DNA sequence: GCTTGACTTGAACCATGCTTTAAGTGCTAC
DNA sequence: GTAGCACTTAAAGCATGGTTCAAGTCAAGC
């Protein structure tokens, strides 16, 4: 497959695929002409990259995970710590967003006519620096 | 107060305060010497900016909210729609993070020895493009 | 064999939210 | 009156994750 085929198949811009290659997420494989050649394994890697990015891993983290996978595709051990750490980070982020939601809820539902008091309540509730 | 005093009081870098002024979040008020002067109202505005940023509003959104506040400090009406929209966005983000957490949980707890199958399950569960 | 579209490259650009730097000025203590 | 720190400015830099551009190359149809 050529990059345009993969781009269509994954609904992913070709520029993004080139970028992923450039930052070391996927391998360089070329035809004699110099154009990129993609097999099903490469497509799988790209799908994994998308999943990993969607799961909140950075490019660097995704690269580490793919390297661990390349070294031993049948061993999940290398993934356990990063996945658990990421879960911890994701949950912290969820709690943070829930706190933001609480503050907004407070602003929307409290009885004071001015926002100033709501904001001060929000600040008092641990948003201060 | 001068910028250093405010920076200390809010535990916020002076460079950040200058940046907020530059992007129009706070007013320019100067002494004859050209240095910035901050009163309690300015400090309140900065505290609100911090709160707003922490609540996930962008700089542009925060600016809009502050303008609405400046036009009518005792009227919450102008804030209701932005706050509700932001709550909707925050909740969507929370659901997205929860889905990421589910995927990671699946990877950690499923019985297949290889990650490939877990990833494929994750893809099947709506992470595809 | 020529047009045309898909491809190639490296570099520059975009958006967000700051931080850092460089060069110069104000204020205060001594 | 001068040392020295806080302050001033505009501009550049950083981190992230790409997108866009310019200029040239490959390949398939006619």
PDB file of C-alpha atoms (C1' of nucleotides) in Angstrom:
ATOM      1  CA  UNK A   1       0.000   0.000   0.000  1.00  0.00           C
ATOM      2  CA  UNK A   2       1.015   3.554  -0.537  1.00  0.00           C
ATOM      3  CA  UNK A   3       0.547   6.338   1.948  1.00  0.00           C
ATOM      4  CA  UNK A   4      -2.636   7.567   0.276  1.00  0.00           C
ATOM      5  CA  UNK A   5      -4.244   4.138   0.592  1.00  0.00           C
ATOM      6  CA  UNK A   6      -3.366   3.931   4.266  1.00  0.00           C
ATOM      7  CA  UNK A   7      -4.568   7.475   4.829  1.00  0.00           C
ATOM      8  CA  UNK A   8      -7.925   6.604   3.283  1.00  0.00           C
ATOM      9  CA  UNK A   9      -8.214   3.330   5.126  1.00  0.00           C
ATOM     10  CA  UNK A  10      -7.515   4.924   8.499  1.00  0.00           C
ATOM     11  CA  UNK A  11      -9.127   8.289   7.780  1.00  0.00           C
ATOM     12  CA  UNK A  12      -5.853   9.851   8.839  1.00  0.00           C
ATOM     13  CA  UNK A  13      -4.045  12.601   6.926  1.00  0.00           C
ATOM     14  CA  UNK A  14      -0.966  11.446   5.045  1.00  0.00           C
ATOM     15  CA  UNK A  15       0.891  14.337   6.635  1.00  0.00           C
ATOM     16  CA  UNK A  16       0.174  12.828  10.046  1.00  0.00           C
ATOM     17  CA  UNK A  17       1.542   9.471   8.970  1.00  0.00           C
ATOM     18  CA  UNK A  18       4.720  11.143   7.705  1.00  0.00           C
ATOM     19  CA  UNK A  19       4.935  13.005  10.982  1.00  0.00           C
ATOM     20  CA  UNK A  20       4.628   9.756  12.954  1.00  0.00           C
ATOM     21  CA  UNK A  21       7.432   8.296  10.882  1.00  0.00           C
ATOM     22  CA  UNK A  22       9.526  11.394  11.423  1.00  0.00           C
ATOM     23  CA  UNK A  23       9.192  11.237  15.210  1.00  0.00           C
ATOM     24  CA  UNK A  24      10.021   7.540  15.215  1.00  0.00           C
ATOM     25  CA  UNK A  25       6.638   5.962  15.857  1.00  0.00           C
ATOM     26  CA  UNK A  26       6.658   3.873  12.705  1.00  0.00           C
ATOM     27  CA  UNK A  27       9.373   2.323  10.575  1.00  0.00           C
ATOM     28  CA  UNK A  28      10.805   3.647   7.334  1.00  0.00           C
ATOM     29  CA  UNK A  29      10.126   1.230   4.528  1.00  0.00           C
ATOM     30  CA  UNK A  30      10.652   2.369   0.966  1.00  0.00           C
ATOM     31  CA  UNK A  31      10.122   1.138  -2.521  1.00  0.00           C
ATOM     32  CA  UNK A  32      12.913   1.441  -5.039  1.00  0.00           C
ATOM     33  CA  UNK A  33      11.283   4.671  -6.174  1.00  0.00           C
ATOM     34  CA  UNK A  34      11.643   6.194  -2.725  1.00  0.00           C
ATOM     35  CA  UNK A  35       7.955   6.093  -1.895  1.00  0.00           C
ATOM     36  CA  UNK A  36       6.689   4.653   1.343  1.00  0.00           C
ATOM     37  CA  UNK A  37       5.361   1.121   1.395  1.00  0.00           C
ATOM     38  CA  UNK A  38       2.921  -0.002   4.094  1.00  0.00           C
ATOM     39  CA  UNK A  39       1.927  -3.547   4.991  1.00  0.00           C
ATOM     40  CA  UNK A  40      -0.744  -4.742   7.414  1.00  0.00           C
ATOM     41  CA  UNK A  41       1.728  -4.668  10.263  1.00  0.00           C
ATOM     42  CA  UNK A  42       2.383  -0.981   9.585  1.00  0.00           C
ATOM     43  CA  UNK A  43      -1.342  -0.327   9.491  1.00  0.00           C
ATOM     44  CA  UNK A  44      -1.694  -2.075  12.827  1.00  0.00           C
ATOM     45  CA  UNK A  45       1.082   0.075  14.252  1.00  0.00           C
ATOM     46  CA  UNK A  46      -0.674   3.196  13.046  1.00  0.00           C
ATOM     47  CA  UNK A  47      -3.930   2.045  14.570  1.00  0.00           C
ATOM     48  CA  UNK A  48      -2.128   1.428  17.803  1.00  0.00           C
ATOM     49  CA  UNK A  49      -0.570   4.863  17.668  1.00  0.00           C
ATOM     50  CA  UNK A  50      -3.978   6.422  17.252  1.00  0.00           C
ATOM     51  CA  UNK A  51      -5.318   4.412  20.155  1.00  0.00           C
ATOM     52  CA  UNK A  52      -2.368   5.317  22.338  1.00  0.00           C
ATOM     53  CA  UNK A  53      -2.662   9.007  21.509  1.00  0.00           C
ATOM     54  CA  UNK A  54      -6.388   8.841  22.189  1.00  0.00           C
ATOM     55  CA  UNK A  55      -5.593   7.187  25.513  1.00  0.00           C
ATOM     56  CA  UNK A  56      -3.580  10.231  26.482  1.00  0.00           C
ATOM     57  CA  UNK A  57      -0.062   8.949  25.962  1.00  0.00           C
ATOM     58  CA  UNK A  58       2.408  11.449  24.564  1.00  0.00           C
ATOM     59  CA  UNK A  59       4.392  10.745  21.418  1.00  0.00           C
ATOM     60  CA  UNK A  60       7.404   9.823  23.556  1.00  0.00           C
ATOM     61  CA  UNK A  61       5.367   7.444  25.683  1.00  0.00           C
ATOM     62  CA  UNK A  62       3.792   5.867  22.641  1.00  0.00           C
ATOM     63  CA  UNK A  63       7.253   5.357  21.171  1.00  0.00           C
ATOM     64  CA  UNK A  64       8.412   3.600  24.335  1.00  0.00           C
ATOM     65  CA  UNK A  65       5.376   1.342  24.300  1.00  0.00           C
ATOM     66  CA  UNK A  66       5.911   0.437  20.664  1.00  0.00           C
ATOM     67  CA  UNK A  67       9.558  -0.342  21.357  1.00  0.00           C
ATOM     68  CA  UNK A  68       8.568  -2.604  24.225  1.00  0.00           C
ATOM     69  CA  UNK A  69       6.085  -4.279  21.916  1.00  0.00           C
ATOM     70  CA  UNK A  70       8.693  -4.711  19.175  1.00  0.00           C
ATOM     71  CA  UNK A  71      11.103  -6.334  21.608  1.00  0.00           C
ATOM     72  CA  UNK A  72       8.572  -8.828  22.844  1.00  0.00           C
ATOM     73  CA  UNK A  73       5.124  -8.804  21.265  1.00  0.00           C
ATOM     74  CA  UNK A  74       3.781 -11.598  23.428  1.00  0.00           C
ATOM     75  CA  UNK A  75       4.876 -10.206  26.775  1.00  0.00           C
ATOM     76  CA  UNK A  76       2.641  -7.677  28.435  1.00  0.00           C
ATOM     77  CA  UNK A  77       4.972  -7.055  31.377  1.00  0.00           C
ATOM     78  CA  UNK A  78       6.617  -4.020  29.810  1.00  0.00           C
ATOM     79  CA  UNK A  79       3.257  -2.340  29.473  1.00  0.00           C
ATOM     80  CA  UNK A  80       1.938  -2.802  32.957  1.00  0.00           C
ATOM     81  CA  UNK A  81       3.797   0.014  34.688  1.00  0.00           C
ATOM     82  CA  UNK A  82       3.219   2.641  31.985  1.00  0.00           C
ATOM     83  CA  UNK A  83      -0.431   1.684  31.735  1.00  0.00           C
ATOM     84  CA  UNK A  84      -0.909   1.850  35.493  1.00  0.00           C
ATOM     85  CA  UNK A  85       0.914   5.164  35.718  1.00  0.00           C
ATOM     86  CA  UNK A  86      -1.202   6.548  32.919  1.00  0.00           C
ATOM     87  CA  UNK A  87      -4.353   5.350  34.646  1.00  0.00           C
ATOM     88  CA  UNK A  88      -3.290   7.187  37.770  1.00  0.00           C
ATOM     89  CA  UNK A  89      -2.670  10.351  35.751  1.00  0.00           C
ATOM     90  CA  UNK A  90      -5.963   9.988  33.905  1.00  0.00           C
ATOM     91  CA  UNK A  91      -7.861   9.598  37.145  1.00  0.00           C
ATOM     92  CA  UNK A  92      -6.169  12.666  38.607  1.00  0.00           C
ATOM     93  CA  UNK A  93      -7.164  14.606  35.520  1.00  0.00           C
ATOM     94  CA  UNK A  94     -10.737  13.372  35.865  1.00  0.00           C
ATOM     95  CA  UNK A  95     -10.842  14.552  39.481  1.00  0.00           C
ATOM     96  CA  UNK A  96      -9.482  17.927  38.400  1.00  0.00           C
ATOM     97  CA  UNK A  97     -12.144  18.254  35.720  1.00  0.00           C
ATOM     98  CA  UNK A  98     -14.809  17.243  38.209  1.00  0.00           C
ATOM     99  CA  UNK A  99     -13.631  20.007  40.512  1.00  0.00           C
ATOM    100  CA  UNK A 100     -13.853  22.475  37.618  1.00  0.00           C
ATOM    101  CA  UNK A 101     -17.354  21.218  36.971  1.00  0.00           C
ATOM    102  CA  UNK A 102     -18.237  21.732  40.622  1.00  0.00           C
ATOM    103  CA  UNK A 103     -17.012  25.310  40.512  1.00  0.00           C
ATOM    104  CA  UNK A 104     -19.064  26.041  37.416  1.00  0.00           C
ATOM    105  CA  UNK A 105     -22.061  24.349  38.966  1.00  0.00           C
ATOM    106  CA  UNK A 106     -21.638  26.549  42.013  1.00  0.00           C
ATOM    107  CA  UNK A 107     -21.521  29.668  39.854  1.00  0.00           C
ATOM    108  CA  UNK A 108     -24.655  28.588  38.039  1.00  0.00           C
ATOM    109  CA  UNK A 109     -26.678  27.519  41.036  1.00  0.00           C
ATOM    110  CA  UNK A 110     -25.688  29.758  43.933  1.00  0.00           C
ATOM    111  CA  UNK A 111     -28.048  32.521  44.961  1.00  0.00           C
ATOM    112  CA  UNK A 112     -25.715  35.506  45.057  1.00  0.00           C
ATOM    113  CA  UNK A 113     -26.624  37.987  42.306  1.00  0.00           C
ATOM    114  CA  UNK A 114     -22.998  38.922  41.563  1.00  0.00           C
ATOM    115  CA  UNK A 115     -20.328  36.581  40.327  1.00  0.00           C
ATOM    116  CA  UNK A 116     -17.757  38.027  42.668  1.00  0.00           C
ATOM    117  CA  UNK A 117     -19.003  36.037  45.632  1.00  0.00           C
ATOM    118  CA  UNK A 118     -19.234  32.823  43.637  1.00  0.00           C
ATOM    119  CA  UNK A 119     -15.687  33.271  42.460  1.00  0.00           C
ATOM    120  CA  UNK A 120     -14.540  33.973  45.996  1.00  0.00           C
ATOM    121  CA  UNK A 121     -16.256  30.813  47.149  1.00  0.00           C
ATOM    122  CA  UNK A 122     -14.497  28.961  44.355  1.00  0.00           C
ATOM    123  CA  UNK A 123     -11.183  30.401  45.444  1.00  0.00           C
ATOM    124  CA  UNK A 124     -11.871  29.493  49.026  1.00  0.00           C
ATOM    125  CA  UNK A 125     -12.558  25.936  47.874  1.00  0.00           C
ATOM    126  CA  UNK A 126      -8.928  25.235  47.153  1.00  0.00           C
ATOM    127  CA  UNK A 127      -8.411  26.916  43.811  1.00  0.00           C
ATOM    128  CA  UNK A 128      -6.077  29.520  45.240  1.00  0.00           C
ATOM    129  CA  UNK A 129      -2.370  29.476  44.630  1.00  0.00           C
TER     130      UNK A 129
ATOM    131  CA  UNK B   1       1.135  47.491  44.741  1.00  0.00           C
ATOM    132  CA  UNK B   2       3.833  46.740  42.245  1.00  0.00           C
ATOM    133  CA  UNK B   3       4.015  43.635  40.129  1.00  0.00           C
ATOM    134  CA  UNK B   4       6.441  41.892  42.448  1.00  0.00           C
ATOM    135  CA  UNK B   5       4.086  42.350  45.400  1.00  0.00           C
ATOM    136  CA  UNK B   6       1.175  40.932  43.457  1.00  0.00           C
ATOM    137  CA  UNK B   7       3.323  38.079  42.197  1.00  0.00           C
ATOM    138  CA  UNK B   8       4.259  37.194  45.756  1.00  0.00           C
ATOM    139  CA  UNK B   9       0.729  37.562  47.050  1.00  0.00           C
ATOM    140  CA  UNK B  10      -0.703  35.299  44.364  1.00  0.00           C
ATOM    141  CA  UNK B  11       2.314  33.016  43.991  1.00  0.00           C
ATOM    142  CA  UNK B  12       2.171  33.806  40.305  1.00  0.00           C
ATOM    143  CA  UNK B  13       5.213  34.734  38.178  1.00  0.00           C
ATOM    144  CA  UNK B  14       5.403  38.412  37.256  1.00  0.00           C
ATOM    145  CA  UNK B  15       5.994  37.289  33.680  1.00  0.00           C
ATOM    146  CA  UNK B  16       2.600  35.606  33.716  1.00  0.00           C
ATOM    147  CA  UNK B  17       0.925  38.772  34.962  1.00  0.00           C
ATOM    148  CA  UNK B  18       2.580  40.784  32.182  1.00  0.00           C
ATOM    149  CA  UNK B  19       1.435  38.129  29.730  1.00  0.00           C
ATOM    150  CA  UNK B  20      -2.152  38.377  30.967  1.00  0.00           C
ATOM    151  CA  UNK B  21      -2.011  42.130  30.478  1.00  0.00           C
ATOM    152  CA  UNK B  22      -0.555  41.693  27.017  1.00  0.00           C
ATOM    153  CA  UNK B  23      -3.356  39.380  25.914  1.00  0.00           C
ATOM    154  CA  UNK B  24      -5.967  41.735  27.329  1.00  0.00           C
ATOM    155  CA  UNK B  25      -7.081  39.891  30.446  1.00  0.00           C
ATOM    156  CA  UNK B  26      -6.210  42.717  32.810  1.00  0.00           C
ATOM    157  CA  UNK B  27      -6.058  46.494  32.488  1.00  0.00           C
ATOM    158  CA  UNK B  28      -2.978  48.612  31.974  1.00  0.00           C
ATOM    159  CA  UNK B  29      -2.519  50.945  34.886  1.00  0.00           C
ATOM    160  CA  UNK B  30       0.773  52.771  35.200  1.00  0.00           C
ATOM    161  CA  UNK B  31       2.561  55.042  37.570  1.00  0.00           C
ATOM    162  CA  UNK B  32       4.218  58.167  36.241  1.00  0.00           C
ATOM    163  CA  UNK B  33       7.444  56.200  36.101  1.00  0.00           C
ATOM    164  CA  UNK B  34       5.885  53.724  33.716  1.00  0.00           C
ATOM    165  CA  UNK B  35       5.725  50.874  36.197  1.00  0.00           C
ATOM    166  CA  UNK B  36       2.560  48.880  36.689  1.00  0.00           C
ATOM    167  CA  UNK B  37       0.278  49.683  39.606  1.00  0.00           C
ATOM    168  CA  UNK B  38      -2.137  47.080  41.003  1.00  0.00           C
ATOM    169  CA  UNK B  39      -5.063  47.651  43.334  1.00  0.00           C
ATOM    170  CA  UNK B  40      -7.276  45.082  45.043  1.00  0.00           C
ATOM    171  CA  UNK B  41      -9.608  45.024  42.078  1.00  0.00           C
ATOM    172  CA  UNK B  42      -6.715  44.063  39.825  1.00  0.00           C
ATOM    173  CA  UNK B  43      -5.717  41.343  42.257  1.00  0.00           C
ATOM    174  CA  UNK B  44      -9.262  40.037  42.218  1.00  0.00           C
ATOM    175  CA  UNK B  45      -9.203  40.009  38.420  1.00  0.00           C
ATOM    176  CA  UNK B  46      -5.981  38.023  38.457  1.00  0.00           C
ATOM    177  CA  UNK B  47      -7.447  35.573  40.926  1.00  0.00           C
ATOM    178  CA  UNK B  48     -10.432  35.193  38.685  1.00  0.00           C
ATOM    179  CA  UNK B  49      -8.193  34.617  35.687  1.00  0.00           C
ATOM    180  CA  UNK B  50      -6.386  31.865  37.516  1.00  0.00           C
ATOM    181  CA  UNK B  51      -9.675  30.287  38.503  1.00  0.00           C
ATOM    182  CA  UNK B  52     -11.012  30.537  34.984  1.00  0.00           C
ATOM    183  CA  UNK B  53      -7.881  29.036  33.484  1.00  0.00           C
ATOM    184  CA  UNK B  54      -7.978  26.257  36.065  1.00  0.00           C
ATOM    185  CA  UNK B  55     -11.611  25.667  35.117  1.00  0.00           C
ATOM    186  CA  UNK B  56     -10.508  24.968  31.577  1.00  0.00           C
ATOM    187  CA  UNK B  57     -11.474  28.209  29.863  1.00  0.00           C
ATOM    188  CA  UNK B  58      -9.084  29.430  27.205  1.00  0.00           C
ATOM    189  CA  UNK B  59      -7.554  32.896  27.341  1.00  0.00           C
ATOM    190  CA  UNK B  60     -10.122  34.103  24.795  1.00  0.00           C
ATOM    191  CA  UNK B  61     -13.003  32.682  26.805  1.00  0.00           C
ATOM    192  CA  UNK B  62     -11.678  34.161  30.001  1.00  0.00           C
ATOM    193  CA  UNK B  63     -11.416  37.534  28.290  1.00  0.00           C
ATOM    194  CA  UNK B  64     -15.043  37.322  27.186  1.00  0.00           C
ATOM    195  CA  UNK B  65     -16.147  36.445  30.683  1.00  0.00           C
ATOM    196  CA  UNK B  66     -14.198  39.329  32.184  1.00  0.00           C
ATOM    197  CA  UNK B  67     -15.705  41.702  29.653  1.00  0.00           C
ATOM    198  CA  UNK B  68     -19.184  40.516  30.549  1.00  0.00           C
ATOM    199  CA  UNK B  69     -18.299  41.020  34.192  1.00  0.00           C
ATOM    200  CA  UNK B  70     -16.951  44.527  33.534  1.00  0.00           C
ATOM    201  CA  UNK B  71     -20.140  45.502  31.727  1.00  0.00           C
ATOM    202  CA  UNK B  72     -22.371  44.359  34.536  1.00  0.00           C
ATOM    203  CA  UNK B  73     -20.697  43.013  37.682  1.00  0.00           C
ATOM    204  CA  UNK B  74     -23.963  42.244  39.430  1.00  0.00           C
ATOM    205  CA  UNK B  75     -25.609  40.326  36.600  1.00  0.00           C
ATOM    206  CA  UNK B  76     -24.808  36.666  36.215  1.00  0.00           C
ATOM    207  CA  UNK B  77     -26.835  36.216  33.030  1.00  0.00           C
ATOM    208  CA  UNK B  78     -23.886  36.741  30.700  1.00  0.00           C
ATOM    209  CA  UNK B  79     -22.045  33.904  32.386  1.00  0.00           C
ATOM    210  CA  UNK B  80     -24.707  31.270  32.295  1.00  0.00           C
ATOM    211  CA  UNK B  81     -24.322  30.145  28.707  1.00  0.00           C
ATOM    212  CA  UNK B  82     -20.521  30.039  28.671  1.00  0.00           C
ATOM    213  CA  UNK B  83     -20.484  28.242  32.001  1.00  0.00           C
ATOM    214  CA  UNK B  84     -23.040  25.691  30.839  1.00  0.00           C
ATOM    215  CA  UNK B  85     -21.225  25.154  27.552  1.00  0.00           C
ATOM    216  CA  UNK B  86     -17.974  24.666  29.402  1.00  0.00           C
ATOM    217  CA  UNK B  87     -19.631  22.191  31.748  1.00  0.00           C
ATOM    218  CA  UNK B  88     -20.825  20.227  28.746  1.00  0.00           C
ATOM    219  CA  UNK B  89     -17.308  20.229  27.290  1.00  0.00           C
ATOM    220  CA  UNK B  90     -15.782  19.266  30.627  1.00  0.00           C
ATOM    221  CA  UNK B  91     -18.176  16.353  31.009  1.00  0.00           C
ATOM    222  CA  UNK B  92     -17.408  15.161  27.485  1.00  0.00           C
ATOM    223  CA  UNK B  93     -13.728  15.277  28.332  1.00  0.00           C
ATOM    224  CA  UNK B  94     -14.374  13.320  31.502  1.00  0.00           C
ATOM    225  CA  UNK B  95     -16.236  10.641  29.564  1.00  0.00           C
ATOM    226  CA  UNK B  96     -13.368  10.498  27.077  1.00  0.00           C
ATOM    227  CA  UNK B  97     -10.853  10.053  29.873  1.00  0.00           C
ATOM    228  CA  UNK B  98     -13.034   7.380  31.434  1.00  0.00           C
ATOM    229  CA  UNK B  99     -13.009   5.537  28.139  1.00  0.00           C
ATOM    230  CA  UNK B 100      -9.227   5.780  28.019  1.00  0.00           C
ATOM    231  CA  UNK B 101      -9.143   4.428  31.537  1.00  0.00           C
ATOM    232  CA  UNK B 102     -11.370   1.538  30.497  1.00  0.00           C
ATOM    233  CA  UNK B 103      -9.075   0.677  27.613  1.00  0.00           C
ATOM    234  CA  UNK B 104      -6.043   0.662  29.876  1.00  0.00           C
ATOM    235  CA  UNK B 105      -7.930  -1.385  32.419  1.00  0.00           C
ATOM    236  CA  UNK B 106      -8.766  -3.872  29.705  1.00  0.00           C
ATOM    237  CA  UNK B 107      -5.122  -4.119  28.680  1.00  0.00           C
ATOM    238  CA  UNK B 108      -4.096  -4.686  32.277  1.00  0.00           C
ATOM    239  CA  UNK B 109      -6.743  -7.215  33.204  1.00  0.00           C
ATOM    240  CA  UNK B 110      -7.507  -9.245  30.102  1.00  0.00           C
ATOM    241  CA  UNK B 111      -6.108 -12.739  29.870  1.00  0.00           C
ATOM    242  CA  UNK B 112      -4.508 -12.684  26.450  1.00  0.00           C
ATOM    243  CA  UNK B 113      -0.724 -12.934  26.694  1.00  0.00           C
ATOM    244  CA  UNK B 114      -0.104 -10.569  23.776  1.00  0.00           C
ATOM    245  CA  UNK B 115      -1.084  -6.960  23.641  1.00  0.00           C
ATOM    246  CA  UNK B 116      -2.204  -7.220  20.047  1.00  0.00           C
ATOM    247  CA  UNK B 117      -5.529  -8.715  20.968  1.00  0.00           C
ATOM    248  CA  UNK B 118      -6.149  -6.202  23.737  1.00  0.00           C
ATOM    249  CA  UNK B 119      -5.424  -3.364  21.367  1.00  0.00           C
ATOM    250  CA  UNK B 120      -7.730  -4.866  18.783  1.00  0.00           C
ATOM    251  CA  UNK B 121     -10.457  -5.124  21.390  1.00  0.00           C
ATOM    252  CA  UNK B 122      -9.844  -1.503  22.272  1.00  0.00           C
ATOM    253  CA  UNK B 123     -10.101  -0.555  18.623  1.00  0.00           C
ATOM    254  CA  UNK B 124     -13.303  -2.543  18.270  1.00  0.00           C
ATOM    255  CA  UNK B 125     -14.687  -0.645  21.238  1.00  0.00           C
ATOM    256  CA  UNK B 126     -15.100   2.552  19.335  1.00  0.00           C
ATOM    257  CA  UNK B 127     -11.580   3.941  19.274  1.00  0.00           C
ATOM    258  CA  UNK B 128     -11.232   3.516  15.536  1.00  0.00           C
ATOM    259  CA  UNK B 129     -11.323   6.385  13.124  1.00  0.00           C
TER     260      UNK B 129
ATOM    261  C1'  DG C   1       6.121  11.393 -24.487  1.00  0.00           C
ATOM    262  C1'  DC C   2       3.294  14.324 -21.966  1.00  0.00           C
ATOM    263  C1'  DT C   3      -0.132  15.642 -18.649  1.00  0.00           C
ATOM    264  C1'  DT C   4      -1.730  14.982 -14.156  1.00  0.00           C
ATOM    265  C1'  DG C   5      -2.139  13.492  -9.640  1.00  0.00           C
ATOM    266  C1'  DA C   6       0.060  11.281  -5.900  1.00  0.00           C
ATOM    267  C1'  DC C   7       4.141  11.280  -3.935  1.00  0.00           C
ATOM    268  C1'  DT C   8       8.955  13.022  -1.960  1.00  0.00           C
ATOM    269  C1'  DT C   9      11.792  16.264   1.152  1.00  0.00           C
ATOM    270  C1'  DG C  10      12.983  19.825   4.621  1.00  0.00           C
ATOM    271  C1'  DA C  11      11.536  23.788   6.574  1.00  0.00           C
ATOM    272  C1'  DA C  12       8.341  26.862   8.066  1.00  0.00           C
ATOM    273  C1'  DC C  13       4.057  27.600  10.147  1.00  0.00           C
ATOM    274  C1'  DC C  14      -0.078  27.101  13.463  1.00  0.00           C
ATOM    275  C1'  DA C  15      -2.284  27.226  18.168  1.00  0.00           C
ATOM    276  C1'  DT C  16      -1.879  27.507  23.220  1.00  0.00           C
ATOM    277  C1'  DG C  17       0.053  29.418  27.293  1.00  0.00           C
ATOM    278  C1'  DC C  18       3.481  30.847  28.971  1.00  0.00           C
ATOM    279  C1'  DT C  19       8.946  31.653  30.051  1.00  0.00           C
ATOM    280  C1'  DT C  20      13.246  33.538  28.952  1.00  0.00           C
ATOM    281  C1'  DT C  21      16.368  36.824  27.106  1.00  0.00           C
ATOM    282  C1'  DA C  22      18.480  41.233  26.108  1.00  0.00           C
ATOM    283  C1'  DA C  23      19.032  45.775  26.703  1.00  0.00           C
ATOM    284  C1'  DG C  24      17.776  49.514  29.067  1.00  0.00           C
ATOM    285  C1'  DT C  25      15.407  52.398  33.275  1.00  0.00           C
ATOM    286  C1'  DG C  26      13.479  53.461  38.073  1.00  0.00           C
ATOM    287  C1'  DC C  27      13.915  53.357  42.906  1.00  0.00           C
ATOM    288  C1'  DT C  28      16.020  52.711  47.311  1.00  0.00           C
ATOM    289  C1'  DA C  29      19.667  52.096  50.537  1.00  0.00           C
ATOM    290  C1'  DC C  30      23.951  53.320  51.698  1.00  0.00           C
TER     291       DC C  30
ATOM    292  C1'  DG D   1      25.970  59.704  43.916  1.00  0.00           C
ATOM    293  C1'  DT D   2      26.251  55.176  43.104  1.00  0.00           C
ATOM    294  C1'  DA D   3      25.419  50.151  43.678  1.00  0.00           C
ATOM    295  C1'  DG D   4      22.113  46.935  42.855  1.00  0.00           C
ATOM    296  C1'  DC D   5      17.645  45.050  42.542  1.00  0.00           C
ATOM    297  C1'  DA D   6      13.076  45.521  40.597  1.00  0.00           C
ATOM    298  C1'  DC D   7      11.194  46.971  36.919  1.00  0.00           C
ATOM    299  C1'  DT D   8      10.366  48.114  31.612  1.00  0.00           C
ATOM    300  C1'  DT D   9       9.965  46.523  26.538  1.00  0.00           C
ATOM    301  C1'  DA D  10       9.825  43.594  22.345  1.00  0.00           C
ATOM    302  C1'  DA D  11      11.093  39.496  20.651  1.00  0.00           C
ATOM    303  C1'  DA D  12      12.440  34.935  20.793  1.00  0.00           C
ATOM    304  C1'  DG D  13      12.071  30.394  22.790  1.00  0.00           C
ATOM    305  C1'  DC D  14       9.718  26.226  24.631  1.00  0.00           C
ATOM    306  C1'  DA D  15       6.561  22.114  24.489  1.00  0.00           C
ATOM    307  C1'  DT D  16       3.097  19.556  22.011  1.00  0.00           C
ATOM    308  C1'  DG D  17       1.166  17.632  17.913  1.00  0.00           C
ATOM    309  C1'  DG D  18       0.666  18.214  14.060  1.00  0.00           C
ATOM    310  C1'  DT D  19      -0.304  21.085   9.082  1.00  0.00           C
ATOM    311  C1'  DT D  20       1.176  23.604   5.190  1.00  0.00           C
ATOM    312  C1'  DC D  21       4.393  25.082   1.737  1.00  0.00           C
ATOM    313  C1'  DA D  22       7.792  24.961  -2.060  1.00  0.00           C
ATOM    314  C1'  DA D  23      10.078  22.603  -5.242  1.00  0.00           C
ATOM    315  C1'  DG D  24      10.961  18.685  -7.268  1.00  0.00           C
ATOM    316  C1'  DT D  25       9.961  13.251  -8.534  1.00  0.00           C
ATOM    317  C1'  DC D  26       7.334   9.087  -9.813  1.00  0.00           C
ATOM    318  C1'  DA D  27       3.844   6.664 -12.311  1.00  0.00           C
ATOM    319  C1'  DA D  28      -0.373   5.762 -14.881  1.00  0.00           C
ATOM    320  C1'  DG D  29      -3.485   7.029 -18.596  1.00  0.00           C
ATOM    321  C1'  DC D  30      -3.991   8.856 -23.034  1.00  0.00           C
TER     322       DC D  30
END
